[in-house]
Amino acid sequence: MQTRTFIVRYTMAVLLPLLMIVSCSAAKKITASSPTTASTTSKSAFQSKLHLPQFSTMNAAKCKFTLSFHEKSYSISSSVKIIKDSVIQLSIMPILGIEMYRAVLSRDSVTIIDKNNHNYFVTDYSFFQKRFGVAISFKDVQALLSNQPLNAPEESSASSSLKPTDNGYEWTTSYKDMKADYQFSKEYQLNKTTLEQTSSDAKFNCSYSDFGTFDTVVFPALCSIEASHNEKQAGFTISYNKLTFNTPLNINAINMSDYNRVGLDQILPF
């Protein structure tokens, strides 16, 4: 039981908030490399051709998270619900479909609920900047979960570049204090997001594959995430099942009066 509990808690630690997007890296301002600047016309033309998932709601009623760390791997059942630009709910259900942990991310807060011990932790996003040195937002997490770039070409800085590759297109730019590299297929679908700090070896990769059509929405059924820093690596894959889009979706609230508000250290193992 202790091993299972640790796996569940590690899952929440890795996932939240997707989680910490290279939280182990220092908060140092970096300067992205100076690639050849793409013209505004090229960026606009590229943006108009992108095939990114468009939806109002997403419900992955059945998912499988496979964690890899310390040369071992573990699989845990879960579910993901997204009401676009409003709320994300992640549920961890490792035993017979019984929810043990829940994370609810709104536009201005993050709540982590330990249903087994009747504890919960709630904070705003500035907490992660102060504690882990990484500025993240609700939209960052939503983008990574839903096969979107963290910022659009027309929103990027003058140092960004856009160039064709053998497999499609590569768009490189800076995002917050990181260098961001996006790989798109010849069909203009986002296949990979890479974030890294040039001041350290911290690196974060998010790859998308197994694209299919679900309720007219083209979406990757498999998302693989890897983070590395100081020769340490951790990663997990999200295998989406029973995907539905643009259907009425309710996020059932938990009566928190029955729970104790605690610090993050009492829920997550870091």
PDB file of C-alpha atoms in Angstrom:
ATOM      1  CA  MET A   1       0.000   0.000   0.000  1.00  0.00           C
ATOM      2  CA  GLN A   2       2.885   2.368   0.760  1.00  0.00           C
ATOM      3  CA  THR A   3       4.365   1.734  -2.698  1.00  0.00           C
ATOM      4  CA  ARG A   4       1.020   2.430  -4.386  1.00  0.00           C
ATOM      5  CA  THR A   5       0.556   5.601  -2.361  1.00  0.00           C
ATOM      6  CA  PHE A   6       4.016   6.820  -3.335  1.00  0.00           C
ATOM      7  CA  ILE A   7       3.294   6.141  -7.017  1.00  0.00           C
ATOM      8  CA  VAL A   8       0.048   8.094  -6.834  1.00  0.00           C
ATOM      9  CA  ARG A   9       1.730  10.989  -5.053  1.00  0.00           C
ATOM     10  CA  TYR A  10       4.605  10.954  -7.523  1.00  0.00           C
ATOM     11  CA  THR A  11       2.072  11.085 -10.341  1.00  0.00           C
ATOM     12  CA  MET A  12       0.505  14.185  -8.863  1.00  0.00           C
ATOM     13  CA  ALA A  13       3.951  15.675  -8.318  1.00  0.00           C
ATOM     14  CA  VAL A  14       4.909  15.133 -11.953  1.00  0.00           C
ATOM     15  CA  LEU A  15       1.584  16.213 -13.376  1.00  0.00           C
ATOM     16  CA  LEU A  16       1.126  19.372 -11.386  1.00  0.00           C
ATOM     17  CA  PRO A  17       1.319  21.731 -12.768  1.00  0.00           C
ATOM     18  CA  LEU A  18       2.487  19.799 -15.765  1.00  0.00           C
ATOM     19  CA  LEU A  19       4.266  20.055 -14.144  1.00  0.00           C
ATOM     20  CA  MET A  20       6.159  22.744 -12.912  1.00  0.00           C
ATOM     21  CA  ILE A  21       7.489  22.773 -16.504  1.00  0.00           C
ATOM     22  CA  VAL A  22      11.092  21.981 -15.618  1.00  0.00           C
ATOM     23  CA  SER A  23      10.542  22.938 -11.983  1.00  0.00           C
ATOM     24  CA  CYS A  24      14.026  21.819 -11.098  1.00  0.00           C
ATOM     25  CA  SER A  25      15.625  24.566 -13.201  1.00  0.00           C
ATOM     26  CA  ALA A  26      16.666  27.907 -11.772  1.00  0.00           C
ATOM     27  CA  ALA A  27      14.747  31.094 -12.485  1.00  0.00           C
ATOM     28  CA  LYS A  28      17.422  32.779 -14.559  1.00  0.00           C
ATOM     29  CA  LYS A  29      16.690  35.036 -17.489  1.00  0.00           C
ATOM     30  CA  ILE A  30      18.118  33.570 -20.670  1.00  0.00           C
ATOM     31  CA  THR A  31      18.608  34.887 -24.147  1.00  0.00           C
ATOM     32  CA  ALA A  32      17.469  32.649 -26.958  1.00  0.00           C
ATOM     33  CA  SER A  33      19.785  32.084 -29.870  1.00  0.00           C
ATOM     34  CA  SER A  34      19.450  34.543 -32.738  1.00  0.00           C
ATOM     35  CA  PRO A  35      18.013  32.579 -35.640  1.00  0.00           C
ATOM     36  CA  THR A  36      17.078  34.192 -38.924  1.00  0.00           C
ATOM     37  CA  THR A  37      13.917  36.180 -38.379  1.00  0.00           C
ATOM     38  CA  ALA A  38      10.918  34.993 -40.368  1.00  0.00           C
ATOM     39  CA  SER A  39       8.872  37.636 -42.098  1.00  0.00           C
ATOM     40  CA  THR A  40       5.477  38.642 -40.739  1.00  0.00           C
ATOM     41  CA  THR A  41       3.903  37.344 -43.946  1.00  0.00           C
ATOM     42  CA  SER A  42       5.500  33.915 -43.479  1.00  0.00           C
ATOM     43  CA  LYS A  43       4.316  33.695 -39.863  1.00  0.00           C
ATOM     44  CA  SER A  44       0.784  34.719 -40.815  1.00  0.00           C
ATOM     45  CA  ALA A  45       0.642  32.229 -43.675  1.00  0.00           C
ATOM     46  CA  PHE A  46       1.952  29.477 -41.419  1.00  0.00           C
ATOM     47  CA  GLN A  47      -0.538  30.339 -38.671  1.00  0.00           C
ATOM     48  CA  SER A  48      -3.453  30.154 -41.096  1.00  0.00           C
ATOM     49  CA  LYS A  49      -2.522  26.592 -42.095  1.00  0.00           C
ATOM     50  CA  LEU A  50      -2.046  25.111 -38.623  1.00  0.00           C
ATOM     51  CA  HIS A  51      -4.264  22.137 -37.788  1.00  0.00           C
ATOM     52  CA  LEU A  52      -4.560  22.579 -34.035  1.00  0.00           C
ATOM     53  CA  PRO A  53      -7.440  20.999 -32.059  1.00  0.00           C
ATOM     54  CA  GLN A  54     -10.365  23.385 -31.664  1.00  0.00           C
ATOM     55  CA  PHE A  55     -12.930  22.539 -28.996  1.00  0.00           C
ATOM     56  CA  SER A  56     -15.004  23.943 -26.160  1.00  0.00           C
ATOM     57  CA  THR A  57     -14.897  20.841 -23.942  1.00  0.00           C
ATOM     58  CA  MET A  58     -12.728  17.724 -23.814  1.00  0.00           C
ATOM     59  CA  ASN A  59     -13.502  14.600 -21.818  1.00  0.00           C
ATOM     60  CA  ALA A  60     -11.038  11.714 -21.593  1.00  0.00           C
ATOM     61  CA  ALA A  61     -13.140   9.477 -19.371  1.00  0.00           C
ATOM     62  CA  LYS A  62     -10.449   6.840 -19.327  1.00  0.00           C
ATOM     63  CA  CYS A  63      -6.718   7.510 -19.476  1.00  0.00           C
ATOM     64  CA  LYS A  64      -3.600   5.654 -18.559  1.00  0.00           C
ATOM     65  CA  PHE A  65      -0.593   7.440 -17.093  1.00  0.00           C
ATOM     66  CA  THR A  66       2.639   5.491 -17.405  1.00  0.00           C
ATOM     67  CA  LEU A  67       5.416   6.873 -15.219  1.00  0.00           C
ATOM     68  CA  SER A  68       9.116   6.258 -15.746  1.00  0.00           C
ATOM     69  CA  PHE A  69      11.675   7.028 -13.049  1.00  0.00           C
ATOM     70  CA  HIS A  70      14.599   5.246 -11.394  1.00  0.00           C
ATOM     71  CA  GLU A  71      14.616   2.850 -14.385  1.00  0.00           C
ATOM     72  CA  LYS A  72      11.159   1.596 -13.425  1.00  0.00           C
ATOM     73  CA  SER A  73       7.722   2.242 -14.860  1.00  0.00           C
ATOM     74  CA  TYR A  74       4.237   2.246 -13.357  1.00  0.00           C
ATOM     75  CA  SER A  75       0.787   2.623 -14.891  1.00  0.00           C
ATOM     76  CA  ILE A  76      -2.156   4.325 -13.205  1.00  0.00           C
ATOM     77  CA  SER A  77      -5.737   4.787 -14.369  1.00  0.00           C
ATOM     78  CA  SER A  78      -7.032   8.334 -14.545  1.00  0.00           C
ATOM     79  CA  SER A  79      -9.315  10.773 -16.318  1.00  0.00           C
ATOM     80  CA  VAL A  80      -8.972  14.283 -17.708  1.00  0.00           C
ATOM     81  CA  LYS A  81     -11.706  16.870 -18.210  1.00  0.00           C
ATOM     82  CA  ILE A  82     -11.208  20.289 -19.767  1.00  0.00           C
ATOM     83  CA  ILE A  83     -13.661  23.141 -20.141  1.00  0.00           C
ATOM     84  CA  LYS A  84     -11.609  25.380 -22.389  1.00  0.00           C
ATOM     85  CA  ASP A  85     -10.233  28.550 -20.824  1.00  0.00           C
ATOM     86  CA  SER A  86     -12.119  27.759 -17.629  1.00  0.00           C
ATOM     87  CA  VAL A  87     -11.140  24.608 -15.714  1.00  0.00           C
ATOM     88  CA  ILE A  88      -9.066  21.412 -15.934  1.00  0.00           C
ATOM     89  CA  GLN A  89      -9.740  18.397 -13.726  1.00  0.00           C
ATOM     90  CA  LEU A  90      -7.268  15.530 -13.353  1.00  0.00           C
ATOM     91  CA  SER A  91      -8.401  12.456 -11.429  1.00  0.00           C
ATOM     92  CA  ILE A  92      -6.152   9.618 -10.272  1.00  0.00           C
ATOM     93  CA  MET A  93      -7.976   6.301  -9.846  1.00  0.00           C
ATOM     94  CA  PRO A  94      -5.439   3.542  -9.212  1.00  0.00           C
ATOM     95  CA  ILE A  95      -7.745   1.045  -7.492  1.00  0.00           C
ATOM     96  CA  LEU A  96     -10.918  -0.321  -9.115  1.00  0.00           C
ATOM     97  CA  GLY A  97     -11.790   3.051 -10.600  1.00  0.00           C
ATOM     98  CA  ILE A  98     -12.011   4.712  -7.165  1.00  0.00           C
ATOM     99  CA  GLU A  99     -10.803   8.311  -7.235  1.00  0.00           C
ATOM    100  CA  MET A 100      -8.039   8.854  -4.688  1.00  0.00           C
ATOM    101  CA  TYR A 101      -6.569  12.162  -5.837  1.00  0.00           C
ATOM    102  CA  ARG A 102      -8.000  15.075  -7.771  1.00  0.00           C
ATOM    103  CA  ALA A 103      -6.427  18.241  -9.106  1.00  0.00           C
ATOM    104  CA  VAL A 104      -8.628  21.129 -10.202  1.00  0.00           C
ATOM    105  CA  LEU A 105      -6.956  23.948 -12.117  1.00  0.00           C
ATOM    106  CA  SER A 106      -8.940  27.107 -12.709  1.00  0.00           C
ATOM    107  CA  ARG A 107      -7.701  30.269 -14.381  1.00  0.00           C
ATOM    108  CA  ASP A 108      -6.495  31.679 -11.067  1.00  0.00           C
ATOM    109  CA  SER A 109      -6.028  28.764  -8.662  1.00  0.00           C
ATOM    110  CA  VAL A 110      -4.772  25.201  -8.259  1.00  0.00           C
ATOM    111  CA  THR A 111      -6.440  22.793  -5.830  1.00  0.00           C
ATOM    112  CA  ILE A 112      -4.997  19.354  -5.042  1.00  0.00           C
ATOM    113  CA  ILE A 113      -7.273  16.993  -3.120  1.00  0.00           C
ATOM    114  CA  ASP A 114      -6.176  13.856  -1.257  1.00  0.00           C
ATOM    115  CA  LYS A 115      -9.511  12.073  -0.901  1.00  0.00           C
ATOM    116  CA  ASN A 116      -8.011   9.129   0.942  1.00  0.00           C
ATOM    117  CA  ASN A 117      -6.753  11.295   3.830  1.00  0.00           C
ATOM    118  CA  HIS A 118      -9.356  14.067   3.502  1.00  0.00           C
ATOM    119  CA  ASN A 119      -6.739  16.767   2.917  1.00  0.00           C
ATOM    120  CA  TYR A 120      -6.469  19.487   0.308  1.00  0.00           C
ATOM    121  CA  PHE A 121      -4.058  22.202  -0.782  1.00  0.00           C
ATOM    122  CA  VAL A 122      -5.068  25.340  -2.673  1.00  0.00           C
ATOM    123  CA  THR A 123      -2.941  28.173  -4.062  1.00  0.00           C
ATOM    124  CA  ASP A 124      -2.635  30.600  -6.936  1.00  0.00           C
ATOM    125  CA  TYR A 125      -0.079  30.309  -9.734  1.00  0.00           C
ATOM    126  CA  SER A 126       2.354  32.756  -8.151  1.00  0.00           C
ATOM    127  CA  PHE A 127       3.115  30.013  -5.617  1.00  0.00           C
ATOM    128  CA  PHE A 128       5.018  28.021  -8.251  1.00  0.00           C
ATOM    129  CA  GLN A 129       7.068  31.036  -9.311  1.00  0.00           C
ATOM    130  CA  LYS A 130       8.073  31.689  -5.707  1.00  0.00           C
ATOM    131  CA  ARG A 131       8.781  28.084  -4.755  1.00  0.00           C
ATOM    132  CA  PHE A 132      10.136  26.547  -7.950  1.00  0.00           C
ATOM    133  CA  GLY A 133      11.329  29.583  -9.894  1.00  0.00           C
ATOM    134  CA  VAL A 134       9.086  28.853 -12.886  1.00  0.00           C
ATOM    135  CA  ALA A 135       6.308  31.189 -13.988  1.00  0.00           C
ATOM    136  CA  ILE A 136       3.401  29.125 -15.313  1.00  0.00           C
ATOM    137  CA  SER A 137      -0.246  29.801 -15.975  1.00  0.00           C
ATOM    138  CA  PHE A 138      -3.485  27.956 -16.537  1.00  0.00           C
ATOM    139  CA  LYS A 139      -3.075  28.450 -20.278  1.00  0.00           C
ATOM    140  CA  ASP A 140       0.363  26.783 -20.221  1.00  0.00           C
ATOM    141  CA  VAL A 141      -1.063  23.607 -18.724  1.00  0.00           C
ATOM    142  CA  GLN A 142      -4.082  23.677 -21.030  1.00  0.00           C
ATOM    143  CA  ALA A 143      -1.858  24.097 -24.088  1.00  0.00           C
ATOM    144  CA  LEU A 144       0.378  21.137 -23.241  1.00  0.00           C
ATOM    145  CA  LEU A 145      -2.574  18.855 -22.524  1.00  0.00           C
ATOM    146  CA  SER A 146      -4.444  19.824 -25.673  1.00  0.00           C
ATOM    147  CA  ASN A 147      -1.729  19.755 -28.350  1.00  0.00           C
ATOM    148  CA  GLN A 148      -1.199  23.510 -28.623  1.00  0.00           C
ATOM    149  CA  PRO A 149       1.943  25.668 -28.757  1.00  0.00           C
ATOM    150  CA  LEU A 150       2.489  27.831 -25.690  1.00  0.00           C
ATOM    151  CA  ASN A 151       2.349  30.993 -27.777  1.00  0.00           C
ATOM    152  CA  ALA A 152       1.249  31.678 -31.335  1.00  0.00           C
ATOM    153  CA  PRO A 153       3.616  32.780 -34.128  1.00  0.00           C
ATOM    154  CA  GLU A 154       2.070  36.244 -34.318  1.00  0.00           C
ATOM    155  CA  GLU A 155       2.622  36.657 -30.565  1.00  0.00           C
ATOM    156  CA  SER A 156       6.283  35.673 -30.626  1.00  0.00           C
ATOM    157  CA  SER A 157       9.294  37.927 -30.414  1.00  0.00           C
ATOM    158  CA  ALA A 158      11.385  39.263 -33.261  1.00  0.00           C
ATOM    159  CA  SER A 159      14.029  36.615 -32.511  1.00  0.00           C
ATOM    160  CA  SER A 160      11.732  33.787 -33.604  1.00  0.00           C
ATOM    161  CA  SER A 161      12.400  31.752 -36.728  1.00  0.00           C
ATOM    162  CA  LEU A 162      10.275  29.555 -38.948  1.00  0.00           C
ATOM    163  CA  LYS A 163      11.863  27.147 -41.407  1.00  0.00           C
ATOM    164  CA  PRO A 164      10.945  24.005 -43.368  1.00  0.00           C
ATOM    165  CA  THR A 165      12.500  20.646 -42.406  1.00  0.00           C
ATOM    166  CA  ASP A 166      12.558  17.203 -44.007  1.00  0.00           C
ATOM    167  CA  ASN A 167       9.536  16.195 -41.900  1.00  0.00           C
ATOM    168  CA  GLY A 168       7.598  19.450 -41.887  1.00  0.00           C
ATOM    169  CA  TYR A 169       8.359  22.740 -40.148  1.00  0.00           C
ATOM    170  CA  GLU A 170      10.332  24.011 -37.180  1.00  0.00           C
ATOM    171  CA  TRP A 171       9.399  27.143 -35.286  1.00  0.00           C
ATOM    172  CA  THR A 172      11.893  28.392 -32.688  1.00  0.00           C
ATOM    173  CA  THR A 173      11.242  31.280 -30.334  1.00  0.00           C
ATOM    174  CA  SER A 174      11.621  32.355 -26.707  1.00  0.00           C
ATOM    175  CA  TYR A 175       8.897  31.845 -24.130  1.00  0.00           C
ATOM    176  CA  LYS A 176       9.126  33.448 -20.711  1.00  0.00           C
ATOM    177  CA  ASP A 177      12.652  32.532 -19.531  1.00  0.00           C
ATOM    178  CA  MET A 178      13.075  29.566 -21.861  1.00  0.00           C
ATOM    179  CA  LYS A 179      13.889  28.744 -25.439  1.00  0.00           C
ATOM    180  CA  ALA A 180      10.926  27.056 -27.140  1.00  0.00           C
ATOM    181  CA  ASP A 181      11.166  24.818 -30.179  1.00  0.00           C
ATOM    182  CA  TYR A 182       8.076  23.443 -31.951  1.00  0.00           C
ATOM    183  CA  GLN A 183       8.096  20.676 -34.554  1.00  0.00           C
ATOM    184  CA  PHE A 184       5.143  20.559 -36.969  1.00  0.00           C
ATOM    185  CA  SER A 185       4.336  17.850 -39.487  1.00  0.00           C
ATOM    186  CA  LYS A 186       3.831  18.498 -43.195  1.00  0.00           C
ATOM    187  CA  GLU A 187       0.113  18.430 -42.362  1.00  0.00           C
ATOM    188  CA  TYR A 188       0.702  21.374 -39.972  1.00  0.00           C
ATOM    189  CA  GLN A 189       0.025  19.348 -36.832  1.00  0.00           C
ATOM    190  CA  LEU A 190       2.113  19.971 -33.703  1.00  0.00           C
ATOM    191  CA  ASN A 191       4.258  16.888 -33.079  1.00  0.00           C
ATOM    192  CA  LYS A 192       6.678  18.104 -30.425  1.00  0.00           C
ATOM    193  CA  THR A 193       7.287  20.958 -27.982  1.00  0.00           C
ATOM    194  CA  THR A 194      10.759  21.399 -26.489  1.00  0.00           C
ATOM    195  CA  LEU A 195      11.593  23.884 -23.725  1.00  0.00           C
ATOM    196  CA  GLU A 196      15.118  24.423 -22.473  1.00  0.00           C
ATOM    197  CA  GLN A 197      17.302  26.865 -20.582  1.00  0.00           C
ATOM    198  CA  THR A 198      20.607  27.763 -22.169  1.00  0.00           C
ATOM    199  CA  SER A 199      22.000  28.638 -18.741  1.00  0.00           C
ATOM    200  CA  SER A 200      21.636  25.013 -17.567  1.00  0.00           C
ATOM    201  CA  ASP A 201      20.976  21.549 -18.921  1.00  0.00           C
ATOM    202  CA  ALA A 202      17.306  21.640 -17.907  1.00  0.00           C
ATOM    203  CA  LYS A 203      15.127  20.374 -20.730  1.00  0.00           C
ATOM    204  CA  PHE A 204      11.455  19.524 -21.191  1.00  0.00           C
ATOM    205  CA  ASN A 205       9.998  17.569 -24.136  1.00  0.00           C
ATOM    206  CA  CYS A 206       6.343  16.978 -24.957  1.00  0.00           C
ATOM    207  CA  SER A 207       5.663  14.724 -27.974  1.00  0.00           C
ATOM    208  CA  TYR A 208       2.315  13.929 -29.592  1.00  0.00           C
ATOM    209  CA  SER A 209       1.429  10.875 -31.685  1.00  0.00           C
ATOM    210  CA  ASP A 210      -1.349   8.454 -32.676  1.00  0.00           C
ATOM    211  CA  PHE A 211      -3.498  11.190 -34.168  1.00  0.00           C
ATOM    212  CA  GLY A 212      -7.106  10.267 -34.806  1.00  0.00           C
ATOM    213  CA  THR A 213     -10.464  11.930 -35.383  1.00  0.00           C
ATOM    214  CA  PHE A 214     -12.762  12.141 -32.365  1.00  0.00           C
ATOM    215  CA  ASP A 215     -16.092  13.927 -32.792  1.00  0.00           C
ATOM    216  CA  THR A 216     -14.596  15.685 -35.863  1.00  0.00           C
ATOM    217  CA  VAL A 217     -11.607  16.887 -33.776  1.00  0.00           C
ATOM    218  CA  VAL A 218      -8.177  15.613 -34.858  1.00  0.00           C
ATOM    219  CA  PHE A 219      -6.307  14.867 -31.643  1.00  0.00           C
ATOM    220  CA  PRO A 220      -3.253  12.836 -30.497  1.00  0.00           C
ATOM    221  CA  ALA A 221      -4.265   9.794 -28.459  1.00  0.00           C
ATOM    222  CA  LEU A 222      -0.757   9.611 -26.995  1.00  0.00           C
ATOM    223  CA  CYS A 223       1.217  12.372 -25.267  1.00  0.00           C
ATOM    224  CA  SER A 224       4.737  11.690 -23.992  1.00  0.00           C
ATOM    225  CA  ILE A 225       6.468  14.057 -21.584  1.00  0.00           C
ATOM    226  CA  GLU A 226      10.079  13.964 -20.425  1.00  0.00           C
ATOM    227  CA  ALA A 227      12.007  16.300 -18.135  1.00  0.00           C
ATOM    228  CA  SER A 228      15.714  16.204 -17.384  1.00  0.00           C
ATOM    229  CA  HIS A 229      18.088  18.209 -15.204  1.00  0.00           C
ATOM    230  CA  ASN A 230      21.484  17.506 -13.607  1.00  0.00           C
ATOM    231  CA  GLU A 231      21.577  14.003 -15.159  1.00  0.00           C
ATOM    232  CA  LYS A 232      18.222  13.192 -13.551  1.00  0.00           C
ATOM    233  CA  GLN A 233      15.301  12.185 -15.739  1.00  0.00           C
ATOM    234  CA  ALA A 234      11.612  11.592 -15.229  1.00  0.00           C
ATOM    235  CA  GLY A 235       8.833  11.090 -17.684  1.00  0.00           C
ATOM    236  CA  PHE A 236       5.358   9.847 -18.310  1.00  0.00           C
ATOM    237  CA  THR A 237       2.950   9.152 -21.132  1.00  0.00           C
ATOM    238  CA  ILE A 238      -0.730   9.966 -21.254  1.00  0.00           C
ATOM    239  CA  SER A 239      -2.755   7.504 -23.280  1.00  0.00           C
ATOM    240  CA  TYR A 240      -6.164   9.032 -23.929  1.00  0.00           C
ATOM    241  CA  ASN A 241      -9.154   6.699 -24.293  1.00  0.00           C
ATOM    242  CA  LYS A 242     -12.865   7.346 -24.805  1.00  0.00           C
ATOM    243  CA  LEU A 243     -12.220  10.869 -25.994  1.00  0.00           C
ATOM    244  CA  THR A 244     -15.227  13.102 -26.599  1.00  0.00           C
ATOM    245  CA  PHE A 245     -15.297  16.768 -27.561  1.00  0.00           C
ATOM    246  CA  ASN A 246     -17.779  19.620 -27.531  1.00  0.00           C
ATOM    247  CA  THR A 247     -20.348  17.852 -25.360  1.00  0.00           C
ATOM    248  CA  PRO A 248     -21.919  19.257 -22.165  1.00  0.00           C
ATOM    249  CA  LEU A 249     -19.447  18.709 -19.355  1.00  0.00           C
ATOM    250  CA  ASN A 250     -19.874  19.263 -15.637  1.00  0.00           C
ATOM    251  CA  ILE A 251     -17.128  19.426 -13.033  1.00  0.00           C
ATOM    252  CA  ASN A 252     -18.632  17.982  -9.862  1.00  0.00           C
ATOM    253  CA  ALA A 253     -17.502  19.949  -6.842  1.00  0.00           C
ATOM    254  CA  ILE A 254     -16.347  18.260  -3.632  1.00  0.00           C
ATOM    255  CA  ASN A 255     -17.671  19.520  -0.315  1.00  0.00           C
ATOM    256  CA  MET A 256     -14.426  20.839   1.152  1.00  0.00           C
ATOM    257  CA  SER A 257     -15.973  21.361   4.588  1.00  0.00           C
ATOM    258  CA  ASP A 258     -15.201  17.688   5.209  1.00  0.00           C
ATOM    259  CA  TYR A 259     -11.509  18.184   4.353  1.00  0.00           C
ATOM    260  CA  ASN A 260      -8.504  19.712   6.109  1.00  0.00           C
ATOM    261  CA  ARG A 261      -6.527  22.435   4.368  1.00  0.00           C
ATOM    262  CA  VAL A 262      -2.836  21.518   4.552  1.00  0.00           C
ATOM    263  CA  GLY A 263       0.488  22.534   3.051  1.00  0.00           C
ATOM    264  CA  LEU A 264       1.740  21.117  -0.232  1.00  0.00           C
ATOM    265  CA  ASP A 265       4.385  19.040   1.553  1.00  0.00           C
ATOM    266  CA  GLN A 266       1.630  17.039   3.270  1.00  0.00           C
ATOM    267  CA  ILE A 267       0.211  15.950  -0.087  1.00  0.00           C
ATOM    268  CA  LEU A 268       3.104  15.819  -2.562  1.00  0.00           C
ATOM    269  CA  PRO A 269       6.514  14.242  -1.902  1.00  0.00           C
ATOM    270  CA  PHE A 270       8.713  17.306  -2.473  1.00  0.00           C
TER     271      PHE A 270
END
